[in-house]
Structures are given as C-alpha cells and as structure tokens.
Amino acid sequence: MSLLEAVHLAFNTIRVQKLKSFFTLLGVMIGVTFLIAVVSIVGGMSAYMQDQLVGKIMAINSFELRHRPNINMGDVTEEMIRDWRRRPRIREQDVEPVVSALGRDALWAVVGQDNLKVESRFGRQRPVLCFAVTDDYFTIKRMNVTKGRLISPPEYATGAPVVVIGQDVAEHFFPSLDPVGRELRIAGFPYTVVGVAEKQGSAFGFSFDKFLVSPHKSPMNRLVNVHGVIDAIVVQSPNETAMVDAMERVRQVMRARHKLHPGQPDNFTLETSSSALEFWNKLKGYLVVAGVALPAIGLIVGAIVIMNIMLVAVAERTHEIGIRKSLGARRSDILRQFLVEATRLSTIGAAIGVAVGIAFAKLLAAVSPLPAAVELWSIFVAVGVGAGVGVIAGVYPASRAALLDPIAALRQE
C-alpha cells in the first residue's frame, strides 16, 4: 500500500466515524489553541513594550547618558536606590568632553526634565512634564508639529521663552482654540506657544502627549534642575554599530572625569532601549516556556485519548484486518494504515487549533488592553507537535494491528 492510498483510506475512516474522530482530535486542538494564544499574547506584549512604550521614550539607534536609569523594570532594591542617590549628577561641564568624543555623524541633545505647574487663561493649573532641550532634540525624536513650527536656532541660542506643546496640553489649556501664539505660564513665568507636536499616543494608560518643550537656555531650565546640572545627554548614531562605539567612547570619557579606577563600576548610566527592556526580555523567556509547557499537558492528554481510541478501533476492525491480510496485505501496510490515520487526525486537530488560537488571541486583543501578535514559529511548532503526537500515540495501536494473526482475526466478529 502506498502512502497516498493510506491517506485516502484514513480520510474515508474519519468521514465514516465522525463522532469518534471528533473526540480524537479534540485534545490536540485544545492544546494547540492555547499554545498559539499564549505565545501570540506574549509576542504582542513584547512588540508593545518595544514599539509603544520604550520606542516612544527612546529614539532608534540612540542612548542616554544619565546619572541613574530613566526606565526601571523589574526588582529595584533599596540598595540600588541608595547607590543611585550617591552618584554624582551629570553636569553642563560634561557636555563638551562627551560631544568631542562622538563621531561627526552623531546627533546629540542636552535634556533637563521635571513636572512643573502650568496654567493659562483658558485652563486650570495642572502639572505637566517639561523638557529644556538643545537644538537636535526634535530631530533625534523624529518629532514634528501639526500646528505652528518648531523652535528656531536663534531661540535656542538666546533662550527665548517659547514652547512646543503636546496634544493633551493643547486640548486642556486651549479648548476649542488655536494655541499657537497664545501664552502659557510655567511656574508663573510667561511662555509663548509656537507649535503643537504630532500625537505621540499612549501606553498602559500613560499619555505621551502631556508634555512641553522649551530651549535649554530659557528660564525654565532653572526650574527643572539646579544650576549647572542636566538630566541627560541623548546621543543618536547612524546605525547600531556606530552607537555601540559611541557608547564606549562616552564611557571612557565619563570614567576619566569621575576618576574611576579600572576595578570600580560605572557611577553613571548609558541607557539604550535594549538595556531598558532587559528585565522584560528575561521575563518574556519564562513566559514563552510556560506558554509552551502548559499546553503540552493538553497535548499529552490528547495523545492518550488518540491512543485509547485507536486501540478501540483496532479491536473493532479486527475482522477487517484479517480480511486485508488474507488478501495479501503486509504488516507494513497495516502499520502504515493505522499510523497515517492517527497522524492525520492529530494534524487536522492541530490545524484547527492554530486557527482557533489565532482567532482567540485577536478577539482578546480587540476586547481587552492585551495586545497580540501571532508568531510564525509557533504555527510551525504547533502543527509539527500535533503531527508528532499522532505518530507517537499511533505507534502502539498500529503495531498491535500489524501483528494480528490473520486466521485468528478472521474468526473475530
């Protein structure tokens, strides 16, 4: 018997015994459904963290020199917090040596930030995240405006009291009004709105549009930090290789400025999107393992169900097996017939489970905050595992059928 004939015979058996076939593939289908759904949700969360959360905070191919991490994920101990507090702050005197160590293709910007009280004639006072930055900040962030314009080079040079505001700030302080050209008061100081930034979106309920940006030399700089202190130097390189090289150059400069010996750890932070996501990537690995291991229990149950039902099928079809053997069927033909039947059932169950798992993940993403992104590798793994379950579960029943004595099988009714 050829493999094609065995597949055709398996399909005929499935069609005749619909209820039995359904219960055979149900266990595999459930296991694969949860495997696809869990891996899709973990993959979606990973993409969400990278693109929507950290990707909105940190620009591509960039790193930030800070005295402590800006994005904290995972376990932050009291000892770590005490260590961060003891660290020296990054100062304006550090900017020139750091910038001198960078390549000519690198972009950089000084950043100071803090929550300050903001008000206008049209909106009540509320705290807003305020940034005091230098020229290339908007270029690094790839941020443009929907109304007005960006801060001009002369305004950066003179420290003019002008601001570019986020969408949420515009809607709160200037409801139903064009903010451009109007006045905002930041901690009592008047600033003129020159532009409204493009919408940045949100993540986990936190809006990225509740901000305003002013020149680093403006009066606001004295409000976000004490004199001479900055929060970060943001550096962007043309590619990842150049970024790694720039990071090492900046590390050497800062270690020399802080007079650190070779055995001493850094008392500053060079933060990238990868370092910010380090804890999440570790957690993602555990979640993927759990997402594969737990549905595997369902697949084991499915394999046991397939084996039991195939054993029943062998008992019920003993007479048929005797007739086929008496007509010349070899042991290998009988073995192939039952093995293909079990594998076909489990593969169909896996395929249905993949479709249901994808649909379940998409439905969950649509009705809840959990994102979902189907991982292509999980589909191949699911179908492969489903077929493997059929092979493993079908070997014993198929071998029993193949070893039946044809004369004894013909006597069986």
XYZ file of C-alpha atoms in Angstrom:
413
model
C 0.000 0.000 0.000
C 1.372 3.410 -0.977
C 1.360 6.389 1.366
C -1.247 8.120 -0.825
C -3.573 5.127 -0.552
C -3.095 5.074 3.221
C -4.006 8.785 3.432
C -7.105 8.229 1.272
C -8.194 5.272 3.439
C -7.612 7.358 6.596
C -9.873 10.115 5.263
C -12.612 7.585 4.467
C -12.412 6.199 8.010
C -12.600 9.702 9.511
C -15.631 10.512 7.359
C -17.456 7.315 8.360
C -16.671 7.613 12.098
C -17.302 11.336 12.569
C -18.047 11.404 16.313
C -15.119 9.199 17.255
C -12.820 11.219 15.028
C -14.014 14.479 16.587
C -13.192 13.353 20.122
C -9.844 12.030 18.902
C -8.701 15.398 17.568
C -10.334 17.491 20.341
C -7.484 17.063 22.848
C -4.847 18.084 20.310
C -6.966 21.009 19.161
C -7.335 22.392 22.718
C -3.604 22.080 23.473
C -2.574 23.781 20.218
C -5.204 26.521 20.676
C -3.741 27.584 23.999
C -0.164 27.289 22.727
C -0.882 29.681 19.832
C -2.936 32.051 22.003
C -0.370 32.306 24.819
C 2.631 32.717 22.504
C 0.710 35.323 20.452
C -0.129 37.364 23.545
C 3.482 37.199 24.803
C 4.721 38.206 21.339
C 2.221 41.064 21.207
C 3.274 42.273 24.640
C 6.921 42.212 23.550
C 6.194 44.273 20.434
C 4.044 46.625 22.509
C 6.791 47.149 25.079
C 9.441 47.717 22.433
C 7.498 49.907 19.991
C 4.819 51.631 22.021
C 6.494 52.060 25.417
C 10.280 52.167 25.199
C 10.202 53.056 21.491
C 8.275 56.243 22.274
C 10.654 57.209 25.082
C 13.945 56.391 23.351
C 14.811 57.084 19.712
C 16.176 54.435 17.335
C 19.974 53.848 17.485
C 20.267 56.178 20.464
C 21.465 56.055 24.053
C 21.200 58.385 27.011
C 23.926 59.342 29.461
C 22.267 59.741 32.878
C 23.315 59.502 36.485
C 20.650 56.797 37.028
C 18.319 54.711 34.797
C 15.288 56.544 33.430
C 13.247 53.386 32.766
C 13.116 50.951 35.689
C 11.662 47.473 35.133
C 11.989 44.533 37.463
C 13.183 44.411 41.033
C 14.667 47.711 42.206
C 16.125 47.204 45.684
C 16.714 49.784 48.390
C 20.452 49.219 47.985
C 20.221 50.110 44.280
C 18.255 53.279 45.065
C 20.820 54.322 47.685
C 23.608 53.721 45.186
C 21.835 55.885 42.563
C 21.400 58.696 45.103
C 25.113 58.683 45.905
C 26.081 59.042 42.264
C 27.340 62.432 41.010
C 24.920 64.264 38.707
C 25.670 64.848 35.042
C 26.700 68.483 34.653
C 26.914 71.025 31.873
C 30.723 70.835 32.084
C 30.470 67.186 30.952
C 28.765 68.085 27.665
C 31.783 69.394 25.739
C 34.125 66.422 26.540
C 31.343 63.931 25.737
C 30.426 65.627 22.454
C 34.119 65.837 21.466
C 34.373 62.049 21.775
C 31.488 61.440 19.358
C 31.802 60.871 15.630
C 30.866 63.589 13.166
C 27.710 61.705 12.114
C 26.305 61.565 15.650
C 23.483 63.838 16.776
C 23.219 64.914 20.404
C 20.964 66.954 22.658
C 21.082 68.072 26.274
C 17.894 67.349 28.207
C 16.564 68.596 31.532
C 13.117 67.497 32.663
C 10.693 67.745 35.555
C 6.986 68.072 36.316
C 6.087 71.748 36.695
C 2.808 73.562 37.345
C 1.391 75.059 34.164
C -1.646 77.279 33.644
C -3.324 79.508 31.071
C -6.232 81.926 30.880
C -8.370 79.142 29.382
C -7.421 76.133 31.517
C -6.908 75.457 35.204
C -3.497 74.715 36.640
C -2.105 71.194 36.318
C 1.358 69.540 36.399
C 2.983 68.914 33.014
C 6.203 67.120 32.113
C 8.521 69.933 30.954
C 11.703 69.473 28.888
C 14.514 72.009 28.474
C 16.491 70.847 25.420
C 19.117 71.857 22.866
C 18.882 72.096 19.078
C 18.789 68.490 17.802
C 16.210 67.150 20.251
C 13.289 67.148 17.790
C 15.474 65.670 15.027
C 16.561 62.774 17.267
C 12.985 62.117 18.383
C 11.713 62.414 14.787
C 9.023 64.691 16.128
C 7.276 67.329 14.030
C 4.352 69.676 14.554
C 0.759 69.666 13.328
C 0.324 73.388 14.034
C 2.797 76.257 14.105
C 6.522 75.476 13.939
C 9.431 74.025 15.873
C 11.775 76.132 18.000
C 14.189 78.084 15.778
C 18.028 78.157 16.124
C 18.056 81.818 17.285
C 15.516 80.941 20.010
C 17.752 78.088 21.179
C 20.772 80.410 21.170
C 19.104 83.212 23.133
C 16.953 81.039 25.418
C 13.720 82.636 24.227
C 10.633 81.858 26.371
C 8.847 79.782 23.731
C 7.417 76.251 23.898
C 6.219 73.426 21.692
C 3.376 71.604 23.435
C 1.825 68.135 23.202
C -1.724 67.407 22.062
C -3.059 66.828 25.589
C -1.595 70.128 26.798
C -3.182 71.962 23.847
C -6.598 70.395 24.497
C -6.532 71.143 28.230
C -5.187 74.694 28.266
C -6.693 75.889 24.972
C -10.003 74.057 24.493
C -11.505 74.759 21.046
C -8.776 77.365 20.418
C -5.650 77.564 18.288
C -2.786 77.517 20.855
C -0.161 78.971 18.505
C 0.808 82.469 19.573
C -1.003 82.222 22.919
C 0.537 82.364 26.376
C 1.238 79.606 28.884
C 2.535 80.333 32.363
C 5.052 77.813 33.675
C 5.615 78.184 37.424
C 4.460 81.780 36.994
C 6.729 82.632 34.018
C 5.031 83.542 30.690
C 5.901 81.446 27.605
C 4.602 81.754 24.040
C 3.340 78.632 22.265
C 4.997 78.363 18.835
C 3.893 74.842 17.871
C 1.767 71.785 18.703
C 3.584 68.454 18.340
C 2.273 65.458 16.444
C 0.277 62.982 18.508
C 2.586 60.543 20.292
C -0.030 58.097 21.623
C -0.107 56.261 24.944
C 0.946 53.020 26.638
C -0.608 51.270 29.655
C -2.841 54.305 30.207
C 0.098 56.752 30.262
C -0.187 59.532 27.672
C 2.926 60.634 25.771
C 1.181 63.871 24.723
C 1.198 65.558 28.122
C 4.466 67.475 27.683
C 6.023 70.739 26.589
C 9.483 71.579 25.274
C 11.466 74.800 25.682
C 15.047 75.849 24.803
C 17.716 74.682 27.232
C 18.833 78.288 27.891
C 15.320 79.515 28.669
C 14.321 80.419 32.262
C 12.589 77.027 32.559
C 15.986 75.298 32.782
C 16.473 76.802 36.276
C 13.170 75.233 37.321
C 13.805 71.661 36.152
C 17.326 71.425 37.646
C 19.683 73.247 39.975
C 22.312 75.439 38.322
C 24.805 73.550 36.164
C 23.019 70.168 36.395
C 21.390 68.341 33.466
C 19.360 65.154 33.422
C 20.706 63.558 30.262
C 22.773 63.820 27.121
C 20.919 61.992 24.344
C 23.132 60.658 21.541
C 21.927 59.185 18.251
C 24.215 57.358 15.817
C 23.617 56.418 12.153
C 23.478 52.683 12.964
C 23.750 50.232 15.830
C 27.467 49.535 15.296
C 28.295 53.245 15.467
C 26.078 53.547 18.550
C 27.995 50.827 20.406
C 31.294 52.518 19.503
C 29.976 55.916 20.661
C 28.788 54.398 23.940
C 32.257 53.021 24.651
C 33.857 56.385 23.879
C 31.439 58.189 26.205
C 32.026 55.572 28.909
C 35.779 56.153 28.792
C 35.314 59.934 28.958
C 32.938 59.788 31.920
C 35.052 57.269 33.841
C 38.031 59.577 33.436
C 36.013 62.631 34.531
C 34.674 60.780 37.579
C 38.202 59.485 38.368
C 37.130 55.835 38.480
C 39.783 53.133 38.845
C 39.733 50.090 36.492
C 38.124 47.851 39.131
C 35.366 50.292 40.056
C 31.912 50.043 38.446
C 30.416 52.927 36.471
C 28.690 55.548 38.618
C 26.596 56.707 35.673
C 24.171 55.013 33.259
C 24.357 54.571 29.499
C 20.785 53.576 28.741
C 19.543 52.080 25.476
C 16.198 50.573 24.536
C 17.778 47.104 24.905
C 19.059 47.804 28.414
C 15.677 49.272 29.385
C 13.990 46.083 28.150
C 16.498 43.697 29.714
C 14.153 42.628 32.514
C 11.205 42.249 30.123
C 13.238 40.087 27.717
C 14.165 37.800 30.606
C 10.532 37.629 31.729
C 9.429 37.005 28.138
C 11.648 33.901 28.008
C 9.947 32.468 31.100
C 6.508 33.290 29.704
C 7.259 31.588 26.384
C 8.479 28.458 28.194
C 5.333 28.448 30.341
C 3.214 29.125 27.255
C 4.657 26.051 25.561
C 4.881 23.787 28.635
C 1.331 24.237 29.936
C -0.441 23.450 26.623
C 1.901 20.458 26.326
C -0.093 18.895 29.172
C -3.184 19.160 26.986
C -1.273 17.570 24.115
C -0.234 14.657 26.350
C -3.883 14.144 27.288
C -4.739 14.337 23.587
C -2.103 11.694 22.816
C -3.576 9.364 25.459
C -7.064 9.889 24.024
C -5.804 9.151 20.495
C -4.038 6.003 21.677
C -7.104 4.673 23.514
C -9.454 5.393 20.634
C -7.060 3.811 18.137
C -6.816 0.702 20.348
C -10.623 0.519 20.334
C -10.554 0.987 16.565
C -8.112 -1.926 16.203
C -10.389 -4.135 18.335
C -13.474 -3.144 16.331
C -11.764 -3.678 12.977
C -10.013 -6.968 13.753
C -12.137 -8.815 11.195
C -11.341 -6.162 8.555
C -7.626 -6.527 9.326
C -7.903 -10.329 8.929
C -9.568 -9.949 5.513
C -6.924 -7.493 4.315
C -4.112 -9.762 5.493
C -5.681 -12.788 3.830
C -5.819 -10.800 0.576
C -2.092 -10.117 0.740
C -1.674 -7.032 2.892
C 1.688 -6.983 4.630
C 2.395 -5.983 8.216
C 3.933 -2.743 6.972
C 0.688 -1.943 5.081
C -1.450 -2.403 8.201
C 1.050 -0.430 10.302
C 1.089 2.406 7.764
C -2.733 2.471 7.569
C -3.299 2.972 11.302
C -0.278 5.223 11.781
C -1.407 7.542 8.973
C -4.934 7.549 10.404
C -3.713 8.639 13.850
C -1.315 11.220 12.386
C -3.993 12.610 10.077
C -6.401 13.073 12.982
C -3.836 14.858 15.148
C -2.662 17.069 12.252
C -6.212 18.138 11.470
C -6.719 18.837 15.183
C -3.526 20.920 15.244
C -4.586 22.903 12.154
C -7.995 23.658 13.666
C -6.265 24.560 16.956
C -3.986 27.025 15.129
C -6.975 28.762 13.535
C -8.926 28.873 16.815
C -5.831 30.049 18.749
C -5.217 32.939 16.328
C -8.894 33.907 16.455
C -8.875 33.740 20.276
C -5.745 35.933 20.504
C -7.206 38.513 18.099
C -10.516 38.539 19.998
C -8.719 39.026 23.317
C -6.698 41.908 21.812
C -9.907 43.510 20.496
C -11.894 43.392 23.756
C -9.047 43.962 26.270
C -5.841 46.028 26.628
C -3.724 42.919 25.966
C -2.026 43.109 22.534
C -1.476 40.014 20.395
C 0.997 39.317 17.581
C 0.976 35.832 16.060
C 4.485 34.361 15.999
C 5.131 32.431 12.764
C 7.415 29.942 14.501
C 4.633 28.971 16.909
C 2.405 27.898 13.996
C 5.070 25.533 12.616
C 5.809 24.218 16.108
C 2.106 23.650 16.810
C 1.475 21.732 13.564
C 4.708 19.760 14.000
C 3.874 18.873 17.590
C 0.334 17.919 16.574
C 1.632 15.549 13.894
C 4.230 14.195 16.328
C 1.539 13.475 18.904
C -0.333 11.425 16.287
C 2.769 9.441 15.358
C 3.713 8.707 18.985
C 0.148 7.877 20.023
C -0.482 5.736 16.940
C 2.649 3.580 17.045
C 1.432 1.104 19.684
C -2.111 0.579 18.310
C -0.744 0.334 14.754
C 1.883 -2.237 15.772
C -0.786 -4.312 17.552
C -2.925 -4.266 14.423
C 0.037 -5.247 12.244
C 0.932 -8.198 14.491
C -2.578 -9.739 14.479
C -2.720 -13.319 13.183
C -4.919 -13.292 10.035
C -6.677 -16.608 10.858
C -7.484 -15.509 14.427
C -8.597 -12.078 13.117
C -10.990 -13.710 10.583
C -12.679 -15.654 13.385
C -13.351 -12.354 15.237
C -16.840 -10.929 14.665
